[in-house]
Coordinates of C-alpha atoms and ligand atoms in Angstrom, one line a residue:
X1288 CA 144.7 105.4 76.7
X1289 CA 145.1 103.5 73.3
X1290 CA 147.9 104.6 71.7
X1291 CA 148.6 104.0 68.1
X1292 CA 150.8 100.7 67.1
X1293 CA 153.6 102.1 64.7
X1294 CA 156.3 99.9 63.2
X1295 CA 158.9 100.8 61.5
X1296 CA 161.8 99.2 59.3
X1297 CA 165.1 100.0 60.0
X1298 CA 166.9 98.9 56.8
X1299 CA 170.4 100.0 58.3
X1300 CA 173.3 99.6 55.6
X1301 CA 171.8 97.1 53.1
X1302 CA 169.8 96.9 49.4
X1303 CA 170.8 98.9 46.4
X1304 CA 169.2 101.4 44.3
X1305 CA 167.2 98.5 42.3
X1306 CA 166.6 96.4 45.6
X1307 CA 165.4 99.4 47.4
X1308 CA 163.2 100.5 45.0
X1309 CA 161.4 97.0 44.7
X1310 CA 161.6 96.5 48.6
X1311 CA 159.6 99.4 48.7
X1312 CA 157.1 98.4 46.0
X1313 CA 156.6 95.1 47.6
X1314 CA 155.6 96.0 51.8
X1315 CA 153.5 99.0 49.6
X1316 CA 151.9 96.7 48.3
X1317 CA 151.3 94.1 50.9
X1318 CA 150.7 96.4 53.4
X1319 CA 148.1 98.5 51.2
X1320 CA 145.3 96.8 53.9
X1321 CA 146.6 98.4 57.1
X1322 CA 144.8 101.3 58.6
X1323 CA 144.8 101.1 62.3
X1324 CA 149.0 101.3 62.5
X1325 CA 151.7 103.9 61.6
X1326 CA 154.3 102.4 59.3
X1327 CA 157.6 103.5 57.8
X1328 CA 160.8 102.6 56.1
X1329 CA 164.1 103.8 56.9
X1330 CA 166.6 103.3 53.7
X1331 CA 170.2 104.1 53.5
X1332 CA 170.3 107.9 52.5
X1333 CA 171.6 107.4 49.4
X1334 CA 168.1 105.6 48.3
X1335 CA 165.6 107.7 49.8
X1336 CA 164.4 110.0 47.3
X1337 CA 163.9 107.2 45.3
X1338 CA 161.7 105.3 47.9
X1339 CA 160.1 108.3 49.1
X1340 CA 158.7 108.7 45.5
X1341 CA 157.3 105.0 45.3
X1342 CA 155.7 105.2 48.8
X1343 CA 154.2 108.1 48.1
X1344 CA 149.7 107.7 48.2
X1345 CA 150.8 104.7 50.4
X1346 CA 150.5 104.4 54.4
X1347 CA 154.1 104.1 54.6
X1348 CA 156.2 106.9 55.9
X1349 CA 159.7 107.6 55.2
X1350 CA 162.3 108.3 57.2
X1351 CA 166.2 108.5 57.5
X1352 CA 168.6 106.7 59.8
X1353 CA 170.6 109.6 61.1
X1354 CA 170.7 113.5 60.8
X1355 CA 173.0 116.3 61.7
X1356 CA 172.3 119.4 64.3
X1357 CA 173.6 122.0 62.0
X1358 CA 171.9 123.6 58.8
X1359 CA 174.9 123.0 56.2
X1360 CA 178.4 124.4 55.8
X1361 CA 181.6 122.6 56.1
X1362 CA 180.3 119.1 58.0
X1363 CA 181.7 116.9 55.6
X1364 CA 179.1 114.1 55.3
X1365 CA 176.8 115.2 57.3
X1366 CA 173.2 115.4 56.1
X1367 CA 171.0 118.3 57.1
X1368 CA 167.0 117.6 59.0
X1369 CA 165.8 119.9 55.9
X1370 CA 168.3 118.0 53.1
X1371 CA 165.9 114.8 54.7
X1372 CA 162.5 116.6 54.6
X1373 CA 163.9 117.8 51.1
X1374 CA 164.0 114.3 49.9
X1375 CA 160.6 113.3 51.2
X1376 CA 161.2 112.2 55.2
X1377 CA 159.0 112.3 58.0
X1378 CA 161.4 110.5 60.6
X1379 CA 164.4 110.1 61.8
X1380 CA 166.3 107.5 63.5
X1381 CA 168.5 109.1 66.4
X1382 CA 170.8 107.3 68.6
X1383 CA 171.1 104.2 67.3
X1384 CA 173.0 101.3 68.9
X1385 CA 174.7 100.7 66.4
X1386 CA 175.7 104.6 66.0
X1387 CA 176.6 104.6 69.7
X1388 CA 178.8 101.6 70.2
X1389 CA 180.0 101.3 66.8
X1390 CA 180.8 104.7 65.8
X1391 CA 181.0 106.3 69.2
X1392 CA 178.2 108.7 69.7
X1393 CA 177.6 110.3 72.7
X1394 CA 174.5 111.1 74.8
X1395 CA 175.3 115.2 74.2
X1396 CA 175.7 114.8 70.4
X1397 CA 172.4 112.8 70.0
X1398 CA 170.5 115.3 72.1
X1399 CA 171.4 118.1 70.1
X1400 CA 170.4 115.6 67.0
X1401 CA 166.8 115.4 68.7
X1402 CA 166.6 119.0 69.1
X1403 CA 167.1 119.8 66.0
X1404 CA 164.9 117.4 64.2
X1405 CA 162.3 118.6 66.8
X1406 CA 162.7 122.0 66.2
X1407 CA 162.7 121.4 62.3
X1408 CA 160.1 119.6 62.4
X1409 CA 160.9 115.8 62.0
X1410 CA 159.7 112.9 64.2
X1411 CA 162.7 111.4 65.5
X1412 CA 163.0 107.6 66.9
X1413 CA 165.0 108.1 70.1
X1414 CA 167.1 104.8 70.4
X1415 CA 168.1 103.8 73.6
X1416 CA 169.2 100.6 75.1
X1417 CA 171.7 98.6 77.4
X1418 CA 174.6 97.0 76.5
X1419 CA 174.7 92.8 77.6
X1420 CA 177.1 93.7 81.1
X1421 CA 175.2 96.4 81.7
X1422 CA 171.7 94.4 82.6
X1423 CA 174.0 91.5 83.7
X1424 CA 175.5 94.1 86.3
X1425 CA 172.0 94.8 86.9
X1426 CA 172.3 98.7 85.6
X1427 CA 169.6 98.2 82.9
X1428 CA 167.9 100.9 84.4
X1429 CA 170.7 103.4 85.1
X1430 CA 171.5 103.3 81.7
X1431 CA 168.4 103.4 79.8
X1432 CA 167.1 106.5 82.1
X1433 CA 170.0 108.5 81.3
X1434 CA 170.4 107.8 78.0
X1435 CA 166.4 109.2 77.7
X1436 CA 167.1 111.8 80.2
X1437 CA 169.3 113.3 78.1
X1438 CA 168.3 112.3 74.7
X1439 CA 165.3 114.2 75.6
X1440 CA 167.0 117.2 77.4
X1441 CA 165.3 120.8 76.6
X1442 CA 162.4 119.4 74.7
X1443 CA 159.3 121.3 76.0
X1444 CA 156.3 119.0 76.9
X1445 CA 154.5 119.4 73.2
X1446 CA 157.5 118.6 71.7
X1447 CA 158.4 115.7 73.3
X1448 CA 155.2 114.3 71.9
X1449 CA 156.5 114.3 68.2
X1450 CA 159.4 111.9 69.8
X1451 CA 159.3 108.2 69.5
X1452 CA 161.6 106.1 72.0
X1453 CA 162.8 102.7 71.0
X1454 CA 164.1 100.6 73.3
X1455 CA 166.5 98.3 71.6
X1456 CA 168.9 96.0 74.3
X1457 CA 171.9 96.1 72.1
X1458 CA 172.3 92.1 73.0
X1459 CA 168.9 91.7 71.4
X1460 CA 169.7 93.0 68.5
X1461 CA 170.8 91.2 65.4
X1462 CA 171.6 88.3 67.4
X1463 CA 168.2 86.2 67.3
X1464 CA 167.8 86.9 71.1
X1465 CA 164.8 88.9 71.8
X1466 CA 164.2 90.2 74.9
X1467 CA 161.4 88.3 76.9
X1468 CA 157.8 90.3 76.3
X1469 CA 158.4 90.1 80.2
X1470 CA 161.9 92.0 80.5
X1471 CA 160.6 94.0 77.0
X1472 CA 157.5 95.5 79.2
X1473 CA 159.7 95.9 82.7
X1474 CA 162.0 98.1 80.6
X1475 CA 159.0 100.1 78.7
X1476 CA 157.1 100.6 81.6
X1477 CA 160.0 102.3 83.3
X1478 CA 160.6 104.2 80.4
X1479 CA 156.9 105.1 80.8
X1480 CA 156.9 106.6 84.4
X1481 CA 160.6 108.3 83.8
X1482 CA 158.4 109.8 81.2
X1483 CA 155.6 110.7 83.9
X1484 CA 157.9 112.3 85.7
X1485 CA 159.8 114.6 83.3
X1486 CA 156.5 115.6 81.7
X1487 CA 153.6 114.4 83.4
X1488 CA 151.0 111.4 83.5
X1489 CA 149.0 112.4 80.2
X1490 CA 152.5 112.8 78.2
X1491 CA 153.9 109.9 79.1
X1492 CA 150.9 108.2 78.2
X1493 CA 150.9 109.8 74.5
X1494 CA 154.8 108.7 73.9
X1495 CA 155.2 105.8 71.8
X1496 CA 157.8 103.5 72.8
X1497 CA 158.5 101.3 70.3
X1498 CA 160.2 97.5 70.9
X1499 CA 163.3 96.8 68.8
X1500 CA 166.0 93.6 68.8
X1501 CA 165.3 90.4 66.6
X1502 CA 161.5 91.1 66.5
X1503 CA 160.6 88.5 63.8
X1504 CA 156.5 86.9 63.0
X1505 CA 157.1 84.4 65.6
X1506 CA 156.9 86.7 68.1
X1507 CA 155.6 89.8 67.3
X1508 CA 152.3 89.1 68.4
X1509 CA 153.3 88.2 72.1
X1510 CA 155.7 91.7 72.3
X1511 CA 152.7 93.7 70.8
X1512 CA 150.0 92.7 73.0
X1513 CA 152.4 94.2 76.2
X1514 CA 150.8 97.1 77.5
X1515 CA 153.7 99.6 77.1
X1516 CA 154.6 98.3 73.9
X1517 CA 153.5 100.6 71.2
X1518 CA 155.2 99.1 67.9
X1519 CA 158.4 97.9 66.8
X1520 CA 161.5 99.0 65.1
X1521 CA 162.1 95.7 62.8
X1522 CA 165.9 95.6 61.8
X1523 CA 166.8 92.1 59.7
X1524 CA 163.0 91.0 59.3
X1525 CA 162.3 94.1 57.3
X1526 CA 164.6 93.3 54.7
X1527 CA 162.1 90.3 53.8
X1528 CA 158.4 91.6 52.9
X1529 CA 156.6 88.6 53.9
X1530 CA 158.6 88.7 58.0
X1531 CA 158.0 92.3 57.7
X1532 CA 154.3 92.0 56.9
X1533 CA 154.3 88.6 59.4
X1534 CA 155.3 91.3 61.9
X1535 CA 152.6 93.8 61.3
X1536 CA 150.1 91.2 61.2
X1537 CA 151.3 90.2 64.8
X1538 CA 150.2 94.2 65.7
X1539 CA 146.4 93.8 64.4
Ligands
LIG230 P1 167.2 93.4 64.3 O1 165.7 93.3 64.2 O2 167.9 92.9 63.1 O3 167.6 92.7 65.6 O4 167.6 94.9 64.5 C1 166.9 95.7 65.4 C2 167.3 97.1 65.2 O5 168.4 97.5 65.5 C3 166.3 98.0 64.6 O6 166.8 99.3 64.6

């Protein structure tokens, strides 16, 4: 089964409303060659009407870092699945690491985050990952099954195929310590057959699961070519065009 490569920058809490704006322009126009891989941005809310509307007639998708479960009403700050799709998204990043261990989001709320963008029809990026005493206590596995166990739970079988999974090890990210492709493709292909066994061999070899944690140009290429590794979510590199088009170079 080839599956698609799709990478995707997670721009996390960085640019401005000019930087955005030109970040955009720029991987548009560098990446105007690719047409074999899926490819989207993920601004700061605040910016992405205004990115939407640059990428748009480009291969690049847009999508937001977060969403809410509920429709609207009294959530203050919150931002609604159909506010996103409003504003021109496609995706949605849900559960990231950074939402999880720095803001303290649980395995419950970012299920019913999942369902929601399923149900209203956005393609959400399921972040899981292990913390650095969790694979040193050798519970890499515990972890990561749960937290896509229940990320996932109540999605039907053609659902779960609008659902990315990311598997970022927290201690890879934003440190400069990738994961090995070795322990990259151990975690990915037990992703893989948890997969299988939720919703059977031919769905869990139509789910992305996308590589994320200081992927840079330098080693792109070597994480790609890994059999379960089906793209990358690019955190720091995709604030620079030329790493961010290094890395999708890596994926061709
Ligand atoms: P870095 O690429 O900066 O390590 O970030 C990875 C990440 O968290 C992407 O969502």
């Amino acid at each position: 089964m080839v599956r698609r490569l799709f990478i995707a920058g997670n721009w996390k809490m960085n640019t401005s409303s000019s930087r955005a704006v030109e970040l955009a322009e720029q991987v548009a126009g560098a990446l105007a060659y690719v047409d074999n891989i899926d490819l989207a941005v993920f601004p700061p809310f605040v910016y992405l009407s205004q990115v939407a509307e640059v990428l748009k007639g480009t291969a690049l998708a847009v999508g937001a870092q977060d969403c809410f479960y509920e429709d609207n009403g009294a959530f203050t700050g919150e931002i609604s699945t159909a506010m996103l799709k409003d504003v021109g998204c496609s995706y949605v990043i849900i559960g990231h690491s950074e939402r999880r261990h720095v803001i303290g989001e649980a395995d419950e709320l970012i299920n019913r985050k999942v369902l929601k963008a399923v149900g209203d029809g956005l393609k959400p990026i399921l972040c899981v990952g292990e913390l650095l005493e969790q694979r040193q206590a050798d519970e890499t596995d515990e972890v990561v099954s749960r937290q896509v166990k229940i990320g996932l739970e109540g999605l039907g079988k053609a659902d779960v195929l609008n659902v990315t999974i990311a598997y970022e090890p927290v201690w890879a990210i934003g440190t400069g310590e990738t994961a090995t492709p070795e322990q990259a493709q151990q975690a990915h292909a037990m992703i893989r057959q948890l997969l299988g066994e939720l919703y059977g061999g031919s769905v869990a070899q139509s789910v992305r699961i996308q590589y994320g944690g200081s992927v840079k140009p330098d080693n792109a290429a070597e994480l790609l070519a890994c059999p379960d590794i089906d793209g990358a979510l690019v955190g720091g590199a995709s604030l620079k065009v030329t790493d961010f088009a290094g890395i999708v170079a890596g994926g061709r």
